[in-house]
mmCIF file of C-alpha atoms in Angstrom:
data_model
loop_
_atom_site.group_PDB
_atom_site.id
_atom_site.type_symbol
_atom_site.label_atom_id
_atom_site.label_comp_id
_atom_site.label_asym_id
_atom_site.label_seq_id
_atom_site.Cartn_x
_atom_site.Cartn_y
_atom_site.Cartn_z
ATOM 1 C CA MET H 184 -43.725 42.463 81.049
ATOM 2 C CA ALA H 185 -44.989 42.820 84.577
ATOM 3 C CA PRO H 186 -45.594 46.453 85.743
ATOM 4 C CA PRO H 187 -42.917 47.797 88.134
ATOM 5 C CA SER H 188 -43.729 47.153 91.796
ATOM 6 C CA LYS H 189 -44.123 50.040 94.296
ATOM 7 C CA LEU H 190 -42.191 50.581 97.454
ATOM 8 C CA SER H 191 -44.619 53.271 98.507
ATOM 9 C CA LEU H 192 -46.956 55.668 96.625
ATOM 10 C CA GLY H 193 -44.851 57.382 93.970
ATOM 11 C CA ILE H 194 -41.691 55.359 94.676
ATOM 12 C CA LYS H 195 -40.945 52.463 92.269
ATOM 13 C CA ARG H 196 -38.873 49.555 93.139
ATOM 14 C CA ALA H 197 -36.790 49.695 89.954
ATOM 15 C CA SER H 198 -34.586 52.682 88.901
ATOM 16 C CA ARG H 199 -35.010 54.366 85.608
ATOM 17 C CA SER H 200 -32.102 52.551 83.865
ATOM 18 C CA HIS H 201 -33.262 49.216 85.302
ATOM 19 C CA THR H 202 -36.871 49.857 84.129
ATOM 20 C CA TYR H 203 -35.535 50.909 80.653
ATOM 21 C CA HIS H 204 -33.662 47.545 80.447
ATOM 22 C CA ARG H 205 -36.612 45.565 81.631
ATOM 23 C CA ARG H 206 -38.893 47.128 79.024
ATOM 24 C CA GLY H 207 -36.829 45.797 76.268
ATOM 25 C CA LEU H 208 -37.283 48.617 73.764
ATOM 26 C CA TRP H 209 -33.456 48.499 73.206
ATOM 27 C CA ALA H 210 -33.893 44.953 71.847
ATOM 28 C CA ILE H 211 -36.640 46.001 69.487
ATOM 29 C CA LYS H 212 -34.538 49.001 68.304
ATOM 30 C CA ALA H 213 -31.545 46.849 67.695
ATOM 31 C CA LYS H 214 -33.658 44.409 65.676
ATOM 32 C CA HIS H 215 -34.742 47.149 63.369
ATOM 33 C CA GLY H 216 -31.381 48.944 62.980
ATOM 34 C CA GLY H 217 -31.433 51.625 65.677
ATOM 35 C CA ALA H 218 -34.896 53.070 65.520
ATOM 36 C CA PHE H 219 -38.242 51.877 66.823
ATOM 37 C CA PRO H 220 -40.355 50.796 63.878
ATOM 38 C CA LYS H 221 -43.068 53.351 63.133
ATOM 39 C CA ALA H 222 -46.360 51.860 62.080
ATOM 40 C CA GLU H 223 -47.760 53.403 58.795
ATOM 41 C CA LYS H 224 -50.706 55.534 59.419
ATOM 42 C CA PRO H 225 -53.712 54.372 57.396
ATOM 43 C CA ALA H 226 -54.857 56.834 54.664
ATOM 44 C CA ALA H 227 -57.323 59.250 56.235
ATOM 45 C CA ALA H 228 -60.833 58.464 55.038
ATOM 46 C CA ALA H 229 -62.566 61.172 53.067
ATOM 47 C CA GLU H 230 -65.009 63.154 55.174
ATOM 48 C CA PRO H 231 -68.490 61.867 54.514
ATOM 49 C CA LYS H 232 -70.893 64.276 52.827
ATOM 50 C CA PHE H 233 -73.713 63.432 55.124
ATOM 51 C CA TYR H 234 -73.850 62.858 58.803
ATOM 52 C CA PRO H 235 -77.245 61.542 60.076
ATOM 53 C CA ALA H 236 -78.886 63.738 62.718
ATOM 54 C CA ASP H 237 -79.115 60.917 65.397
ATOM 55 C CA ASP H 238 -76.422 58.403 66.357
ATOM 56 C CA VAL H 239 -78.331 55.160 65.738
ATOM 57 C CA LYS H 240 -76.584 51.799 65.836
ATOM 58 C CA PRO H 241 -77.334 49.639 62.771
ATOM 59 C CA ARG H 242 -79.552 46.838 63.617
ATOM 60 C CA ALA H 243 -77.662 43.475 63.707
ATOM 61 C CA PRO H 244 -79.088 40.866 61.258
ATOM 62 C CA SER H 245 -81.263 38.362 63.020
ATOM 63 C CA THR H 246 -79.628 34.890 63.426
ATOM 64 C CA ARG H 247 -83.042 33.262 64.077
ATOM 65 C CA LYS H 248 -83.535 30.145 61.968
ATOM 66 C CA ALA H 249 -87.095 29.065 61.154
ATOM 67 C CA ASN H 250 -87.880 25.554 62.276
ATOM 68 C CA PRO H 251 -89.882 23.153 60.076
ATOM 69 C CA THR H 252 -93.599 23.174 60.971
ATOM 70 C CA LYS H 253 -94.356 20.777 63.732
ATOM 71 C CA LEU H 254 -97.000 18.194 62.586
ATOM 72 C CA ARG H 255 -99.648 17.392 65.150
ATOM 73 C CA SER H 256 -98.903 13.827 66.635
ATOM 74 C CA SER H 257 -102.469 12.876 65.777
ATOM 75 C CA ILE H 258 -101.840 13.412 62.086
ATOM 76 C CA THR H 259 -99.964 10.415 60.558
ATOM 77 C CA PRO H 260 -100.020 9.350 56.848
ATOM 78 C CA GLY H 261 -103.355 7.747 56.093
ATOM 79 C CA THR H 262 -105.305 9.603 58.713
ATOM 80 C CA VAL H 263 -108.846 10.818 57.832
ATOM 81 C CA LEU H 264 -109.042 14.508 58.280
ATOM 82 C CA ILE H 265 -112.198 16.741 58.513
ATOM 83 C CA LEU H 266 -111.669 20.040 56.555
ATOM 84 C CA LEU H 267 -113.028 22.998 58.503
ATOM 85 C CA ALA H 268 -112.890 25.833 55.987
ATOM 86 C CA GLY H 269 -112.951 26.653 52.396
ATOM 87 C CA ARG H 270 -114.752 25.094 49.430
ATOM 88 C CA PHE H 271 -114.578 21.682 50.843
ATOM 89 C CA MET H 272 -115.683 22.527 54.345
ATOM 90 C CA GLY H 273 -116.928 19.467 56.285
ATOM 91 C CA LYS H 274 -115.517 16.980 53.810
ATOM 92 C CA ARG H 275 -113.635 14.031 55.173
ATOM 93 C CA VAL H 276 -110.346 13.461 53.349
ATOM 94 C CA VAL H 277 -107.242 11.311 53.490
ATOM 95 C CA PHE H 278 -103.903 12.767 54.593
ATOM 96 C CA LEU H 279 -100.913 11.721 52.443
ATOM 97 C CA LYS H 280 -97.849 13.601 53.697
ATOM 98 C CA GLN H 281 -96.582 16.802 54.979
ATOM 99 C CA LEU H 282 -94.891 19.162 52.398
ATOM 100 C CA LYS H 283 -91.725 21.107 52.889
ATOM 101 C CA SER H 284 -93.782 24.352 53.306
ATOM 102 C CA GLY H 285 -95.492 22.776 56.202
ATOM 103 C CA LEU H 286 -98.915 22.325 54.444
ATOM 104 C CA LEU H 287 -100.579 18.966 54.356
ATOM 105 C CA LEU H 288 -101.039 17.060 51.151
ATOM 106 C CA ILE H 289 -104.517 15.540 50.945
ATOM 107 C CA THR H 290 -106.811 13.799 48.462
ATOM 108 C CA GLY H 291 -110.553 12.974 48.615
ATOM 109 C CA PRO H 292 -110.155 10.583 46.918
ATOM 110 C CA PHE H 293 -111.588 12.592 44.020
ATOM 111 C CA LYS H 294 -113.991 9.779 42.856
ATOM 112 C CA ILE H 295 -115.394 9.426 46.397
ATOM 113 C CA ASN H 296 -116.019 12.962 47.397
ATOM 114 C CA GLY H 297 -114.723 15.385 44.855
ATOM 115 C CA VAL H 298 -111.734 16.610 46.666
ATOM 116 C CA PRO H 299 -108.667 16.588 44.396
ATOM 117 C CA ILE H 300 -105.026 16.289 45.383
ATOM 118 C CA ARG H 301 -104.691 19.525 47.364
ATOM 119 C CA ARG H 302 -102.708 21.337 50.004
ATOM 120 C CA VAL H 303 -104.297 22.314 53.270
ATOM 121 C CA ASN H 304 -103.130 24.042 56.415
ATOM 122 C CA GLN H 305 -102.977 22.058 59.688
ATOM 123 C CA ALA H 306 -104.923 24.678 61.536
ATOM 124 C CA TYR H 307 -107.987 24.273 59.423
ATOM 125 C CA VAL H 308 -108.296 20.493 60.043
ATOM 126 C CA ILE H 309 -109.621 18.190 62.671
ATOM 127 C CA ALA H 310 -107.728 14.855 62.723
ATOM 128 C CA THR H 311 -109.866 11.787 63.402
ATOM 129 C CA SER H 312 -108.519 8.653 64.800
ATOM 130 C CA THR H 313 -109.478 6.674 61.668
ATOM 131 C CA LYS H 314 -106.568 5.601 59.629
ATOM 132 C CA VAL H 315 -106.372 4.275 55.995
ATOM 133 C CA ASP H 316 -103.536 2.048 54.812
ATOM 134 C CA ILE H 317 -101.609 4.021 52.270
ATOM 135 C CA SER H 318 -98.535 1.830 52.021
ATOM 136 C CA GLY H 319 -99.205 1.149 48.356
ATOM 137 C CA VAL H 320 -99.678 4.834 47.457
ATOM 138 C CA LYS H 321 -96.802 6.713 45.861
ATOM 139 C CA VAL H 322 -96.602 10.369 46.738
ATOM 140 C CA ASP H 323 -93.056 11.193 45.962
ATOM 141 C CA LYS H 324 -93.759 13.396 42.869
ATOM 142 C CA PHE H 325 -95.962 15.851 44.748
ATOM 143 C CA ASP H 326 -94.263 18.846 46.284
ATOM 144 C CA ASP H 327 -94.871 22.608 46.643
ATOM 145 C CA LYS H 328 -93.757 23.294 43.084
ATOM 146 C CA TYR H 329 -96.409 21.019 41.727
ATOM 147 C CA PHE H 330 -99.037 23.411 43.070
ATOM 148 C CA ALA H 331 -97.453 26.620 41.931
ATOM 149 C CA ARG H 332 -99.612 28.919 39.905
ATOM 150 C CA ASP H 333 -98.764 29.406 36.183
ATOM 151 C CA LYS H 334 -97.497 32.912 35.352
ATOM 152 C CA LYS H 335 -100.143 34.532 33.077
ATOM 153 C CA THR H 336 -98.828 36.681 30.288
ATOM 154 C CA LYS H 337 -101.086 39.687 30.064
ATOM 155 C CA ALA H 338 -101.919 40.697 26.512
ATOM 156 C CA LYS H 339 -102.248 44.488 26.193
ATOM 157 C CA LYS H 340 -105.844 45.475 25.969
ATOM 158 C CA THR H 341 -107.128 47.989 23.442
ATOM 159 C CA GLU H 342 -109.677 50.677 24.597
ATOM 160 C CA GLY H 343 -112.640 48.632 23.404
ATOM 161 C CA GLU H 344 -111.394 45.360 24.785
ATOM 162 C CA LEU H 345 -110.868 46.885 28.331
ATOM 163 C CA PHE H 346 -114.610 46.700 28.949
ATOM 164 C CA GLU H 347 -115.082 43.178 27.644
ATOM 165 C CA THR H 348 -115.032 40.864 30.677
ATOM 166 C CA ASP H 349 -116.076 37.514 29.173
ATOM 167 C CA LYS H 350 -112.930 37.258 27.050
ATOM 168 C CA GLU H 351 -110.925 35.733 29.980
ATOM 169 C CA ALA H 352 -109.611 32.375 29.178
ATOM 170 C CA THR H 353 -111.234 29.621 31.329
ATOM 171 C CA LYS H 354 -108.720 27.691 33.392
ATOM 172 C CA ASN H 355 -108.405 24.114 32.256
ATOM 173 C CA LEU H 356 -106.705 21.529 34.382
ATOM 174 C CA PRO H 357 -103.751 20.151 32.436
ATOM 175 C CA ASP H 358 -104.181 16.485 31.463
ATOM 176 C CA PHE H 359 -101.104 15.251 33.352
ATOM 177 C CA LYS H 360 -102.722 16.520 36.638
ATOM 178 C CA LYS H 361 -105.900 14.546 35.905
ATOM 179 C CA ASP H 362 -103.752 11.431 35.230
ATOM 180 C CA ASP H 363 -101.837 11.997 38.458
ATOM 181 C CA GLN H 364 -105.151 12.133 40.439
ATOM 182 C CA LYS H 365 -106.303 8.879 38.805
ATOM 183 C CA ALA H 366 -103.072 7.092 39.454
ATOM 184 C CA LEU H 367 -102.893 8.204 43.097
ATOM 185 C CA ASP H 368 -106.454 7.290 43.858
ATOM 186 C CA ALA H 369 -106.492 3.867 42.246
ATOM 187 C CA GLU H 370 -104.382 2.362 45.029
ATOM 188 C CA LEU H 371 -106.113 4.416 47.684
ATOM 189 C CA ILE H 372 -109.664 3.403 46.725
ATOM 190 C CA LYS H 373 -108.715 -0.185 46.927
ATOM 191 C CA ALA H 374 -107.498 0.167 50.486
ATOM 192 C CA ILE H 375 -110.694 2.195 51.350
ATOM 193 C CA GLU H 376 -113.045 -0.367 49.831
ATOM 194 C CA ALA H 377 -111.438 -3.032 51.974
ATOM 195 C CA VAL H 378 -113.032 -1.411 55.155
ATOM 196 C CA PRO H 379 -116.790 -1.622 55.304
ATOM 197 C CA ASP H 380 -118.667 1.672 55.314
ATOM 198 C CA LEU H 381 -115.507 3.747 54.975
ATOM 199 C CA LYS H 382 -116.415 4.765 51.415
ATOM 200 C CA THR H 383 -119.755 6.116 52.384
ATOM 201 C CA TYR H 384 -118.059 7.802 55.457
ATOM 202 C CA LEU H 385 -115.661 9.656 53.169
ATOM 203 C CA GLY H 386 -118.382 10.558 50.811
ATOM 204 C CA ALA H 387 -120.478 12.262 53.565
ATOM 205 C CA ARG H 388 -119.839 15.729 54.955
ATOM 206 C CA PHE H 389 -119.343 16.305 58.644
ATOM 207 C CA SER H 390 -121.790 18.697 60.511
ATOM 208 C CA LEU H 391 -122.771 19.441 64.017
ATOM 209 C CA ARG H 392 -126.226 18.490 65.074
ATOM 210 C CA ASP H 393 -128.405 19.594 68.026
ATOM 211 C CA GLY H 394 -126.834 18.305 71.230
ATOM 212 C CA ASP H 395 -123.300 17.799 69.881
ATOM 213 C CA LYS H 396 -120.643 19.094 72.179
ATOM 214 C CA PRO H 397 -117.489 19.194 70.078
ATOM 215 C CA HIS H 398 -115.273 19.755 73.093
ATOM 216 C CA GLU H 399 -116.566 16.513 74.575
ATOM 217 C CA MET H 400 -116.525 14.500 71.396
ATOM 218 C CA THR H 401 -113.595 12.242 70.547
ATOM 219 C CA PHE H 402 -112.721 12.320 66.925
ATOM 220 C CA MET I 156 -144.514 7.281 99.325
ATOM 221 C CA PRO I 157 -142.094 6.008 101.972
ATOM 222 C CA PHE I 158 -138.330 5.953 101.605
ATOM 223 C CA LYS I 159 -136.850 2.716 100.210
ATOM 224 C CA ARG I 160 -133.129 3.342 100.108
ATOM 225 C CA PHE I 161 -131.670 4.122 103.531
ATOM 226 C CA VAL I 162 -128.153 5.134 104.618
ATOM 227 C CA GLU I 163 -126.960 2.106 106.542
ATOM 228 C CA ILE I 164 -123.760 0.133 106.867
ATOM 229 C CA GLY I 165 -123.480 -1.961 103.784
ATOM 230 C CA ARG I 166 -125.443 0.370 101.470
ATOM 231 C CA VAL I 167 -123.923 0.613 98.081
ATOM 232 C CA ALA I 168 -123.790 4.122 96.681
ATOM 233 C CA LEU I 169 -122.527 6.032 93.600
ATOM 234 C CA VAL I 170 -120.267 9.070 94.080
ATOM 235 C CA ASN I 171 -121.847 11.881 92.149
ATOM 236 C CA TYR I 172 -119.417 14.730 92.662
ATOM 237 C CA GLY I 173 -115.651 15.151 93.125
ATOM 238 C CA LYS I 174 -112.523 13.336 92.404
ATOM 239 C CA ASP I 175 -114.134 9.839 92.588
ATOM 240 C CA TYR I 176 -117.052 10.762 90.390
ATOM 241 C CA GLY I 177 -118.842 7.698 89.040
ATOM 242 C CA ARG I 178 -117.321 5.220 91.482
ATOM 243 C CA LEU I 179 -119.458 2.532 93.223
ATOM 244 C CA VAL I 180 -118.686 2.542 96.977
ATOM 245 C CA VAL I 181 -119.982 0.963 100.086
ATOM 246 C CA ILE I 182 -120.998 2.837 103.250
ATOM 247 C CA VAL I 183 -118.990 1.287 106.101
ATOM 248 C CA ASP I 184 -119.668 3.732 108.826
ATOM 249 C CA VAL I 185 -121.460 6.986 109.640
ATOM 250 C CA VAL I 186 -119.319 9.790 110.949
ATOM 251 C CA ASP I 187 -122.000 12.296 111.891
ATOM 252 C CA GLN I 188 -125.180 13.781 110.522
ATOM 253 C CA ASN I 189 -123.562 14.820 107.242
ATOM 254 C CA ARG I 190 -120.681 12.449 106.532
ATOM 255 C CA ALA I 191 -120.094 8.700 106.018
ATOM 256 C CA LEU I 192 -117.059 6.585 105.851
ATOM 257 C CA ILE I 193 -116.947 4.741 102.448
ATOM 258 C CA ASP I 194 -114.774 2.098 101.074
ATOM 259 C CA ALA I 195 -114.410 0.303 97.832
ATOM 260 C CA PRO I 196 -112.088 -2.563 96.701
ATOM 261 C CA ASP I 197 -109.693 -0.323 94.697
ATOM 262 C CA MET I 198 -109.619 2.781 96.915
ATOM 263 C CA VAL I 199 -108.415 3.924 100.299
ATOM 264 C CA ARG I 200 -111.189 4.190 102.842
ATOM 265 C CA CYS I 201 -112.254 7.766 103.262
ATOM 266 C CA GLN I 202 -115.047 10.045 104.463
ATOM 267 C CA ILE I 203 -117.478 11.712 102.197
ATOM 268 C CA ASN I 204 -120.464 14.152 102.527
ATOM 269 C CA PHE I 205 -123.867 12.369 101.957
ATOM 270 C CA LYS I 206 -124.643 15.032 99.421
ATOM 271 C CA ARG I 207 -121.977 13.609 97.260
ATOM 272 C CA LEU I 208 -123.567 10.115 97.215
ATOM 273 C CA SER I 209 -126.497 8.763 95.272
ATOM 274 C CA LEU I 210 -127.864 5.686 97.135
ATOM 275 C CA THR I 211 -128.562 2.554 95.027
ATOM 276 C CA ASP I 212 -130.923 -0.409 95.721
ATOM 277 C CA ILE I 213 -128.088 -2.762 96.466
ATOM 278 C CA LYS I 214 -127.078 -3.576 100.097
ATOM 279 C CA ILE I 215 -124.368 -5.920 101.344
ATOM 280 C CA ASP I 216 -124.087 -7.813 104.670
ATOM 281 C CA ILE I 217 -121.122 -6.289 106.655
ATOM 282 C CA LYS I 218 -120.284 -5.268 110.193
ATOM 283 C CA ARG I 219 -119.288 -1.756 110.949
ATOM 284 C CA VAL I 220 -115.853 -0.896 109.334
ATOM 285 C CA PRO I 221 -114.787 -4.334 108.074
ATOM 286 C CA LYS I 222 -111.260 -5.094 106.904
ATOM 287 C CA LYS I 223 -110.583 -4.713 103.148
ATOM 288 C CA THR I 224 -110.480 -8.436 102.482
ATOM 289 C CA THR I 225 -113.750 -8.915 104.468
ATOM 290 C CA LEU I 226 -115.346 -6.157 102.418
ATOM 291 C CA ILE I 227 -114.207 -7.630 99.133
ATOM 292 C CA LYS I 228 -115.442 -11.111 100.109
ATOM 293 C CA ALA I 229 -118.815 -9.644 101.163
ATOM 294 C CA MET I 230 -119.145 -7.810 97.862
ATOM 295 C CA GLU I 231 -118.515 -10.929 95.885
ATOM 296 C CA ASP I 232 -120.963 -12.973 97.950
ATOM 297 C CA ALA I 233 -123.601 -10.341 97.270
ATOM 298 C CA ASP I 234 -122.640 -10.152 93.598
ATOM 299 C CA VAL I 235 -122.664 -6.361 93.597
ATOM 300 C CA LYS I 236 -120.858 -6.056 90.188
ATOM 301 C CA ASN I 237 -123.340 -8.155 88.339
ATOM 302 C CA LYS I 238 -126.453 -6.745 90.084
ATOM 303 C CA TRP I 239 -125.270 -3.260 89.265
ATOM 304 C CA GLU I 240 -124.453 -3.940 85.674
ATOM 305 C CA ASN I 241 -127.734 -5.628 85.122
ATOM 306 C CA SER I 242 -129.808 -2.913 86.774
ATOM 307 C CA SER I 243 -131.277 -0.299 84.423
ATOM 308 C CA TRP I 244 -129.308 2.515 86.097
ATOM 309 C CA GLY I 245 -126.067 0.583 85.742
ATOM 310 C CA LYS I 246 -126.765 -0.281 82.106
ATOM 311 C CA LYS I 247 -127.504 3.411 81.335
ATOM 312 C CA LEU I 248 -124.153 4.444 82.716
ATOM 313 C CA ILE I 249 -122.257 1.805 80.707
ATOM 314 C CA VAL I 250 -123.990 2.908 77.440
ATOM 315 C CA GLN I 251 -123.130 6.539 78.342
ATOM 316 C CA LYS I 252 -119.462 5.675 78.896
ATOM 317 C CA ARG I 253 -119.369 3.669 75.604
ATOM 318 C CA ARG I 254 -121.010 6.541 73.636
ATOM 319 C CA ALA I 255 -118.515 9.052 74.992
ATOM 320 C CA LEU I 256 -115.648 7.055 73.520
ATOM 321 C CA LEU I 257 -117.115 6.787 70.084
ATOM 322 C CA ASN I 258 -114.881 7.788 67.174
ATOM 323 C CA ASP I 259 -116.254 10.013 64.395
ATOM 324 C CA PHE I 260 -116.285 6.999 62.117
ATOM 325 C CA ASP I 261 -118.126 4.967 64.862
ATOM 326 C CA ARG I 262 -120.775 7.713 65.157
ATOM 327 C CA PHE I 263 -121.207 7.504 61.327
ATOM 328 C CA LYS I 264 -121.669 3.765 61.519
ATOM 329 C CA VAL I 265 -124.229 4.130 64.375
ATOM 330 C CA MET I 266 -126.196 6.606 62.244
ATOM 331 C CA LEU I 267 -126.225 4.151 59.318
ATOM 332 C CA ALA I 268 -127.362 1.341 61.705
ATOM 333 C CA ARG I 269 -130.173 3.452 63.138
ATOM 334 C CA ILE I 270 -131.496 4.338 59.669
ATOM 335 C CA LYS I 271 -131.281 0.700 58.641
ATOM 336 C CA ARG I 272 -133.213 -0.350 61.875
ATOM 337 C CA GLY I 273 -135.820 2.383 61.309
ATOM 338 C CA GLY I 274 -136.310 1.229 57.742
ATOM 339 C CA ALA I 275 -136.780 -2.415 58.809
ATOM 340 C CA ILE I 276 -139.284 -1.390 61.492
ATOM 341 C CA ARG I 277 -141.309 0.755 58.964
ATOM 342 C CA GLN I 278 -141.315 -2.119 56.527
ATOM 343 C CA GLU I 279 -142.748 -4.448 59.141
ATOM 344 C CA LEU I 280 -145.312 -1.880 60.134
ATOM 345 C CA ALA I 281 -146.418 -1.393 56.638
ATOM 346 C CA LYS I 282 -146.830 -5.157 56.229
ATOM 347 C CA LEU I 283 -148.953 -5.324 59.372
ATOM 348 C CA LYS I 284 -151.039 -2.386 58.317
ATOM 349 C CA LYS I 285 -151.643 -4.046 54.999
ATOM 350 C CA ALA I 286 -152.579 -7.228 56.639
ATOM 351 C CA ALA I 287 -155.084 -5.527 59.010
ATOM 352 C CA ALA I 288 -156.617 -3.479 56.191
#
């Protein structure tokens, strides 16, 4: 209902009875049998035992969604990458695909340079412009779960055994992983041998020599 | 040891500093003691300091500030492009440009080729030494 208009400060246009009629409370009273319906007061909450010293607003949960890791445009399936860190520093390897975690799936191939099917971070890699044809290579079965560590069950050590360090079981690569490597590399090596000198290229490590200016070299 | 390359109208020079670094241009006029007017078939005629030019041995026959078409015709008649590319200076620059564009794989192949060539040379040398002994 529109508020009553004023003739002047303190003097309303409508009289008391007219305003009462306009407000329509009589219609609500009539609807509910003579009395204005009283809302039920909600049950009073029990007094909390503890009031914190400062009035701090609870932090709202973040609605930020993590985007999938962006792959550098220079890295496409089949690109030869140079590893920059780790055990295989300097090795030239073949990129297969990007996994869901954002890491890159690579392989040596194992027979050529000793690098197995492995995951590597984009940041520790130089992408060269050399590409290998990997259309015949199947990489669907490899995902992050394939590379998860096995949970070791720790046997309780007795007092004497605590100081024996050479009892640790040597880690053996399960056979199915060795077979996966062979199957993956078979197709890949065929594609590599089709290009002259590519096999020796992948077998050699990259290093900087005197006079090399990496910021001026095109890879 | 007299000077052999002079600043004159028609002298071909190489720009060695600035936006047009590496470009072959022709001096078409001299502005004052320090600056020249230069022109080339694929650029707008402009002034440049002599310090930014390296003079070459090549000279073409033109009058002061020729029209662009006249300049192009004069350059073709003097065969500037071929003279430059066959000169040792020009050849060096072409090789430098090609080396800068080499891929990592290309550099590897170059290394293999150099080793192979060195091996062949040493074999021949050994043969000659044996023959001379």
